[in-house]
Amino acid sequence: MLKLTSIVFAFMCTPSLVAFQTTSNHNHNSLSQLSSIQRDLSLRMADSPLESYSESSRKFRRTFYTQPDWVKHRDSNRFLKNIRTTFDSGVIRQVAKEVAFVGAFAIFIFIWNNGLATGWDDFQGVHHDALFGGNGFELKLPLTPFTLSSPALALLLVFRTNSSYGRWNEARTAWGSIINNSRSIVRMGCGWLEPGVVPREEERAMQERLANAVWSFSRSLTRHLLSEEEDEEAYRKDVMERLNPVFAQDLISARHRPCRSMQEITSALRDMPLDTRKQMEVEKGVTALCNALGACERMFSSPVPLVYTRHTARFVGFWLLLLPLGLWDPFASSWNHWGMIPAVMMISFFMLGVEELSVQLEEPYSVLPMEKMTGGIGLSVAEHVDWRLEDDERMMAQELRERTQFMY
């Protein structure tokens, strides 16, 4: 019996060992970029607790697609690649303990029923009596309760996943609004500034101040939504390098940095020689930034109701924990019902994986590529300032040519 137990336990532990195994002998050219990142992260976290994997890996999930990425995303070999890299999956790392626990309970049922209740058959088909004479009491349940409860469990998981995806989509929409309105504010502010009203050096300084203030909003919001450990040092370095030292220091010491940036945007617009109507139009963009900020803070501070999350987790947990009892009879045709064990572990992986995905998406900001979006805003607002300067230079060259022609 001990030999039989050792064989089964070794067989069932193999997937878990493979799931945590990291090696440098893989051919990196044959694996996807995501798998490579996950292996590198695993190597760096070889001595770290499993609980830290989820948080540490989130910064590597901030995907930002370009055309080559979409071509790769539609690759016809994607199914084989995804199957081949199953044990590199971050989801399997996150739910490994839960799957192992369900598997261990299934192994306990296997040992109890075969070793202590009814006996077992060896590989030659010879039946052996249970230890201590056997008690005849098998741990099992009919499959009907699981069949009846599975629709309710499916609804809970679907609603949970949809709610989390809706939060992710709303967060991405809010950042899309930030990108669009940042461009519009600088475009209108620079484009509507009448040439010649103020000296060129002062005009250029006004435009750069507005552009930097707009960039500081998205950069401050990124820091506002990320942890201090991850982004505070980089944030201080970025604002000190790009912004006026006085404003940069004021921004760093502000209690609410995004609001301080919006105040600077309004101050920059107020100091520009724009008429009231144009200033009001540009201020609509600043108000849109404020609305997007409010949406981000609302989702960041308000999770899906905890009673819903906890009930779903408990439902999934108890359902999977009792599943080995329900699958005991359906796997009677397998050797000593052993097929029940891998089946339970596979079902657990997929169902716990769905619940894990909903938890990972519930707080969307640490998986959104906010740094890349902020960098894009910085490039865009700087281009608007340069384009306005180029337009002024072309206009001055044209006026000079016209004066020259008139003189001669």
Coordinates of C-alpha atoms in Angstrom, one line a residue:
M1 CA 0.0 0.0 0.0
L2 CA 2.8 2.4 0.8
K3 CA 4.4 1.7 -2.5
L4 CA 1.1 2.3 -4.3
T5 CA 0.7 5.6 -2.4
S6 CA 4.2 6.7 -3.3
I7 CA 3.7 6.0 -7.0
V8 CA 0.4 8.0 -7.1
F9 CA 1.8 10.9 -5.1
A10 CA 4.9 11.1 -7.3
F11 CA 2.7 11.1 -10.4
M12 CA 0.5 13.9 -9.1
C13 CA 3.3 16.1 -7.9
T14 CA 5.1 16.1 -11.3
P15 CA 2.9 18.9 -12.8
S16 CA 3.5 21.1 -9.7
L17 CA 7.2 20.6 -9.9
V18 CA 7.2 21.3 -13.6
A19 CA 5.1 24.4 -13.0
F20 CA 7.8 25.9 -10.7
Q21 CA 10.8 24.7 -12.6
T22 CA 12.8 27.4 -14.3
T23 CA 15.7 26.7 -16.6
S24 CA 18.0 28.7 -18.8
N25 CA 18.4 25.9 -21.4
H26 CA 15.3 26.8 -23.3
N27 CA 15.6 28.1 -26.9
H28 CA 14.4 31.7 -26.3
N29 CA 13.9 32.3 -30.0
S30 CA 11.2 29.6 -30.1
L31 CA 9.2 31.1 -27.2
S32 CA 7.0 34.1 -27.0
Q33 CA 8.2 37.3 -25.4
L34 CA 5.7 37.0 -22.6
S35 CA 7.0 33.5 -21.7
S36 CA 10.6 34.8 -21.7
I37 CA 9.6 37.6 -19.3
Q38 CA 7.9 35.2 -17.0
R39 CA 10.9 32.8 -16.9
D40 CA 13.2 35.7 -16.2
L41 CA 10.9 36.8 -13.4
S42 CA 10.8 33.3 -12.0
L43 CA 14.6 33.2 -11.9
R44 CA 14.7 36.4 -10.0
M45 CA 12.1 35.2 -7.6
A46 CA 13.5 31.6 -7.1
D47 CA 13.9 32.3 -3.4
S48 CA 10.8 34.5 -2.9
P49 CA 7.5 33.3 -1.5
L50 CA 4.9 32.3 -3.9
E51 CA 2.5 35.0 -2.7
S52 CA 4.9 37.7 -4.1
Y53 CA 4.7 36.4 -7.7
S54 CA 1.3 38.0 -8.5
E55 CA 2.3 41.5 -7.4
S56 CA 5.9 41.3 -8.8
S57 CA 4.7 40.0 -12.2
R58 CA 2.0 42.7 -12.7
K59 CA 4.5 45.2 -14.1
F60 CA 5.4 42.7 -16.8
R61 CA 1.8 42.4 -17.9
R62 CA 1.5 46.0 -19.1
T63 CA 1.2 45.1 -22.7
F64 CA 1.2 47.9 -25.3
Y65 CA 0.6 46.6 -28.8
T66 CA 1.9 47.8 -32.1
Q67 CA 1.2 46.3 -35.6
P68 CA 3.9 43.6 -35.3
D69 CA 2.4 42.6 -32.0
W70 CA -1.0 42.2 -33.5
V71 CA 0.4 40.1 -36.3
K72 CA 2.0 37.8 -33.7
H73 CA -1.2 37.8 -31.7
R74 CA -3.1 36.4 -34.7
D75 CA -0.5 33.7 -35.5
S76 CA -2.1 30.5 -36.6
N77 CA 0.3 28.6 -34.3
R78 CA -0.9 30.4 -31.2
F79 CA -2.8 27.5 -29.8
L80 CA 0.2 25.2 -29.9
K81 CA 2.4 27.9 -28.4
N82 CA 0.0 28.5 -25.6
I83 CA -0.3 24.8 -24.8
R84 CA 3.5 24.4 -24.9
T85 CA 4.0 27.2 -22.4
T86 CA 1.2 26.2 -20.0
F87 CA 3.6 25.6 -17.1
D88 CA 5.2 29.0 -17.7
S89 CA 1.8 30.6 -17.2
G90 CA 1.5 33.1 -14.4
V91 CA -2.0 31.8 -13.7
I92 CA -0.8 28.3 -12.9
R93 CA 1.8 29.8 -10.6
Q94 CA -0.8 31.7 -8.7
V95 CA -3.3 28.9 -8.3
A96 CA -0.7 26.1 -7.8
K97 CA -1.2 25.9 -4.0
E98 CA -4.9 25.7 -4.3
V99 CA -4.7 23.1 -7.1
A100 CA -2.2 21.1 -5.1
F101 CA -4.5 21.3 -2.0
V102 CA -7.4 19.9 -4.0
G103 CA -5.1 17.3 -5.5
A104 CA -3.9 16.3 -2.0
F105 CA -7.5 15.9 -0.9
A106 CA -8.2 13.7 -3.9
I107 CA -5.2 11.6 -3.1
F108 CA -6.5 11.2 0.5
I109 CA -9.9 10.0 -0.9
F110 CA -7.9 7.6 -3.2
I111 CA -5.9 6.2 -0.3
W112 CA -8.9 6.0 2.1
N113 CA -11.2 4.2 -0.3
N114 CA -8.7 1.8 -1.7
G115 CA -6.5 1.3 1.3
L116 CA -8.9 1.4 4.2
A117 CA -12.4 0.9 2.8
T118 CA -12.7 -1.7 0.0
G119 CA -9.2 -2.7 -1.0
W120 CA -7.4 -2.3 -4.3
D121 CA -6.3 -4.2 -7.4
D122 CA -2.7 -4.4 -8.3
F123 CA -1.3 -4.1 -11.9
Q124 CA -2.0 -7.7 -12.6
G125 CA -5.6 -7.3 -11.6
V126 CA -5.3 -9.2 -8.3
H127 CA -7.5 -7.8 -5.6
H128 CA -6.0 -7.0 -2.2
D129 CA -8.0 -6.5 0.9
A130 CA -8.0 -3.2 2.7
L131 CA -5.7 -2.6 5.6
F132 CA -7.0 -3.6 9.1
G133 CA -9.7 -5.6 7.4
G134 CA -11.4 -2.7 5.8
N135 CA -14.4 -0.8 7.0
G136 CA -16.4 -0.8 3.8
F137 CA -17.2 2.9 4.1
E138 CA -16.3 4.7 0.9
L139 CA -16.0 8.5 0.8
K140 CA -18.1 9.4 -2.2
L141 CA -21.1 11.5 -3.3
P142 CA -23.5 11.3 -6.2
L143 CA -22.7 13.5 -9.1
T144 CA -26.2 15.1 -9.2
P145 CA -25.5 17.9 -6.7
F146 CA -22.5 19.0 -8.7
T147 CA -24.6 18.9 -11.9
L148 CA -27.4 21.0 -10.3
S149 CA -25.0 23.5 -8.7
S150 CA -22.7 24.1 -11.7
P151 CA -25.0 26.6 -13.5
A152 CA -25.1 28.8 -10.4
L153 CA -21.3 28.5 -10.0
A154 CA -20.9 29.4 -13.7
L155 CA -23.1 32.5 -13.3
L156 CA -21.1 33.7 -10.3
L157 CA -17.8 33.3 -12.2
V158 CA -19.2 35.0 -15.3
F159 CA -20.6 37.9 -13.4
R160 CA -17.4 38.2 -11.4
T161 CA -15.2 38.2 -14.6
N162 CA -17.4 40.6 -16.5
S163 CA -17.4 43.0 -13.6
S164 CA -13.6 42.9 -13.5
Y165 CA -13.2 43.3 -17.2
G166 CA -15.7 46.2 -17.1
R167 CA -13.5 47.9 -14.6
W168 CA -10.4 47.3 -16.8
N169 CA -12.2 48.7 -19.8
E170 CA -13.4 51.7 -17.9
A171 CA -9.9 52.4 -16.7
R172 CA -8.5 52.2 -20.2
T173 CA -11.3 54.4 -21.5
A174 CA -10.4 57.0 -18.8
W175 CA -6.8 57.0 -19.9
G176 CA -7.9 57.3 -23.5
S177 CA -9.7 60.4 -22.5
I178 CA -6.6 61.7 -20.7
I179 CA -4.5 61.2 -23.8
N180 CA -7.0 62.9 -26.1
N181 CA -7.7 65.9 -23.9
S182 CA -4.0 66.4 -23.2
R183 CA -3.3 66.7 -26.9
S184 CA -6.3 69.0 -27.4
I185 CA -5.3 71.3 -24.6
V186 CA -1.8 71.9 -25.9
R187 CA -3.0 72.0 -29.5
M188 CA -5.6 74.7 -28.8
G189 CA -3.4 76.6 -26.4
C190 CA -0.5 76.8 -28.8
G191 CA -2.6 77.2 -32.0
W192 CA -4.8 80.0 -30.7
L193 CA -1.9 82.0 -29.3
E194 CA -1.7 85.0 -31.7
P195 CA 1.8 85.6 -33.0
G196 CA 3.4 88.9 -32.2
V197 CA 1.3 89.6 -29.2
V198 CA 4.2 88.8 -26.9
P199 CA 8.0 88.4 -27.7
R200 CA 8.9 85.1 -29.3
E201 CA 11.0 84.0 -26.4
E202 CA 8.1 84.6 -24.0
E203 CA 5.6 83.0 -26.3
R204 CA 7.8 79.9 -26.5
A205 CA 8.2 79.8 -22.7
M206 CA 4.4 80.0 -22.3
Q207 CA 3.8 77.1 -24.7
E208 CA 6.5 75.0 -23.0
R209 CA 5.0 75.7 -19.6
L210 CA 1.6 74.6 -20.8
A211 CA 3.0 71.4 -22.4
N212 CA 5.0 70.5 -19.4
A213 CA 2.1 71.1 -17.1
V214 CA -0.1 68.8 -19.2
W215 CA 2.6 66.1 -19.1
S216 CA 3.0 66.5 -15.4
F217 CA -0.7 65.6 -14.9
S218 CA -0.5 62.2 -16.5
R219 CA 2.9 61.5 -14.9
S220 CA 1.5 62.5 -11.5
L221 CA -1.6 60.3 -12.0
T222 CA 0.6 57.4 -12.9
R223 CA 2.5 57.8 -9.6
H224 CA -0.8 58.4 -7.8
L225 CA -2.1 54.9 -9.0
L226 CA 1.1 53.0 -8.4
S227 CA 2.9 52.1 -5.2
E228 CA 5.5 54.3 -3.7
E229 CA 8.1 51.4 -3.8
E230 CA 7.7 51.1 -7.5
D231 CA 7.4 54.6 -8.8
E232 CA 8.3 57.3 -6.3
E233 CA 12.0 57.5 -7.1
A234 CA 11.4 57.5 -10.9
Y235 CA 8.7 60.1 -10.5
R236 CA 11.0 62.5 -8.6
K237 CA 13.7 62.0 -11.2
D238 CA 11.3 62.6 -14.1
V239 CA 9.7 65.8 -12.8
M240 CA 13.1 67.3 -11.7
E241 CA 14.6 66.7 -15.2
R242 CA 11.6 68.0 -17.2
L243 CA 9.9 70.7 -15.1
N244 CA 10.9 74.0 -13.8
P245 CA 12.7 73.4 -10.5
V246 CA 10.3 75.5 -8.4
F247 CA 7.2 73.8 -9.8
A248 CA 8.9 70.4 -9.7
Q249 CA 9.6 70.8 -6.0
D250 CA 6.1 72.1 -5.3
L251 CA 4.6 69.2 -7.2
I252 CA 6.7 66.6 -5.3
S253 CA 5.6 68.1 -1.9
A254 CA 1.9 68.4 -2.9
R255 CA -0.6 66.3 -1.0
H256 CA -2.5 65.5 -4.2
R257 CA -0.2 65.8 -7.1
P258 CA -2.6 65.4 -10.0
C259 CA -4.7 68.2 -8.7
R260 CA -1.6 70.4 -8.3
S261 CA -0.8 69.7 -12.0
M262 CA -4.3 70.7 -13.1
Q263 CA -3.9 73.9 -11.1
E264 CA -0.7 74.6 -13.0
I265 CA -2.4 73.9 -16.4
T266 CA -5.1 76.5 -15.5
S267 CA -2.4 79.0 -14.4
A268 CA -0.5 78.5 -17.6
L269 CA -3.7 79.1 -19.6
R270 CA -4.6 82.1 -17.6
D271 CA -1.2 83.7 -18.3
M272 CA -1.5 83.2 -22.0
P273 CA -2.9 86.0 -24.1
L274 CA -6.1 84.2 -25.1
D275 CA -9.5 85.8 -25.3
T276 CA -12.1 84.6 -22.8
R277 CA -14.0 82.4 -25.2
K278 CA -10.9 80.5 -26.2
Q279 CA -9.8 80.1 -22.7
M280 CA -13.2 78.6 -21.7
E281 CA -13.0 76.2 -24.6
V282 CA -9.5 75.0 -23.6
E283 CA -10.7 74.7 -19.9
K284 CA -13.3 72.2 -21.1
G285 CA -10.3 69.9 -21.7
V286 CA -9.0 70.5 -18.2
T287 CA -12.4 69.6 -16.8
A288 CA -12.3 66.4 -18.8
L289 CA -9.0 65.6 -17.2
C290 CA -10.5 66.2 -13.8
N291 CA -13.4 63.8 -14.7
A292 CA -11.0 61.1 -15.8
L293 CA -9.0 61.6 -12.6
G294 CA -12.2 61.1 -10.6
A295 CA -13.1 58.0 -12.5
C296 CA -9.7 56.5 -11.8
E297 CA -9.8 57.3 -8.1
R298 CA -13.3 55.9 -7.9
M299 CA -12.3 52.5 -9.3
F300 CA -9.0 52.5 -7.4
S301 CA -10.7 53.0 -4.0
S302 CA -13.8 50.9 -4.5
P303 CA -13.4 47.2 -5.3
V304 CA -16.1 44.9 -6.3
P305 CA -18.3 44.4 -3.2
L306 CA -16.3 42.1 -0.9
V307 CA -19.3 39.9 -0.1
Y308 CA -19.6 39.0 -3.7
T309 CA -15.9 38.2 -4.1
R310 CA -15.7 36.2 -0.9
H311 CA -18.9 34.2 -1.7
T312 CA -17.6 33.4 -5.1
A313 CA -14.3 32.2 -3.7
R314 CA -16.0 30.1 -1.1
F315 CA -18.4 28.6 -3.6
V316 CA -15.6 27.6 -5.9
G317 CA -13.4 26.4 -3.1
F318 CA -16.0 24.0 -1.5
W319 CA -17.3 22.9 -4.9
L320 CA -13.8 21.8 -6.0
L321 CA -12.9 20.3 -2.6
L322 CA -15.9 18.0 -2.7
L323 CA -15.6 17.3 -6.4
P324 CA -13.3 14.2 -5.8
L325 CA -16.2 12.6 -3.9
G326 CA -18.5 13.2 -6.9
L327 CA -16.1 11.8 -9.5
W328 CA -15.3 8.6 -7.6
D329 CA -17.9 6.5 -9.2
P330 CA -17.6 8.0 -12.8
F331 CA -14.0 6.9 -12.8
A332 CA -14.7 3.4 -11.7
S333 CA -13.4 2.1 -15.0
S334 CA -10.0 3.5 -14.4
W335 CA -7.4 1.6 -12.3
N336 CA -8.6 1.9 -8.7
H337 CA -10.4 5.1 -9.7
W338 CA -7.1 6.8 -10.1
G339 CA -8.3 8.9 -13.1
M340 CA -10.3 11.0 -10.6
I341 CA -7.1 12.6 -9.3
P342 CA -5.8 14.3 -12.6
A343 CA -9.3 15.1 -13.6
V344 CA -10.0 17.0 -10.4
M345 CA -6.7 18.9 -10.6
M346 CA -7.3 19.9 -14.2
I347 CA -10.8 21.1 -13.5
S348 CA -9.5 23.0 -10.5
F349 CA -6.8 24.7 -12.5
F350 CA -9.3 26.0 -15.1
M351 CA -12.0 27.1 -12.6
L352 CA -9.6 28.6 -10.2
G353 CA -7.8 30.3 -13.1
V354 CA -11.0 32.0 -14.1
E355 CA -11.5 33.3 -10.6
E356 CA -7.8 34.4 -10.5
L357 CA -8.2 36.3 -13.8
S358 CA -11.1 38.3 -12.3
V359 CA -9.1 39.2 -9.2
Q360 CA -6.1 40.3 -11.4
L361 CA -8.3 42.6 -13.6
E362 CA -10.2 44.1 -10.7
E363 CA -7.5 46.6 -10.0
P364 CA -6.5 47.5 -13.5
Y365 CA -4.0 50.3 -13.1
S366 CA -1.0 48.2 -12.2
V367 CA -1.5 46.2 -15.4
L368 CA -2.2 49.2 -17.7
P369 CA 0.9 50.6 -19.6
M370 CA 0.5 54.0 -18.0
E371 CA 4.2 54.7 -18.3
K372 CA 4.1 54.2 -22.1
M373 CA 0.9 56.3 -22.4
T374 CA 2.5 59.1 -20.3
G375 CA 5.6 59.0 -22.5
G376 CA 3.4 59.3 -25.5
I377 CA 1.6 62.3 -24.1
G378 CA 5.0 63.9 -23.3
L379 CA 6.2 63.4 -26.9
S380 CA 2.8 64.6 -28.4
V381 CA 2.7 67.9 -26.4
A382 CA 6.3 68.6 -27.2
E383 CA 5.6 68.1 -30.9
H384 CA 2.7 70.6 -30.7
V385 CA 5.1 73.2 -29.3
D386 CA 7.6 72.5 -32.0
W387 CA 5.0 72.5 -34.8
R388 CA 3.8 75.9 -33.6
L389 CA 7.4 77.2 -33.7
E390 CA 7.8 75.8 -37.2
D391 CA 4.6 77.4 -38.4
D392 CA 5.8 80.8 -37.0
E393 CA 9.1 80.5 -38.7
R394 CA 7.4 79.6 -42.1
M395 CA 5.1 82.6 -41.6
M396 CA 7.9 84.9 -40.9
A397 CA 9.9 83.7 -43.9
Q398 CA 6.8 84.2 -46.1
E399 CA 6.3 87.7 -44.8
L400 CA 10.0 88.4 -45.4
R401 CA 9.8 87.2 -49.0
E402 CA 6.7 89.3 -49.6
R403 CA 8.4 92.4 -48.2
T404 CA 11.4 91.8 -50.3
Q405 CA 9.3 91.4 -53.5
F406 CA 7.4 94.6 -52.7
M407 CA 10.7 96.6 -52.2
Y408 CA 12.1 95.5 -55.5

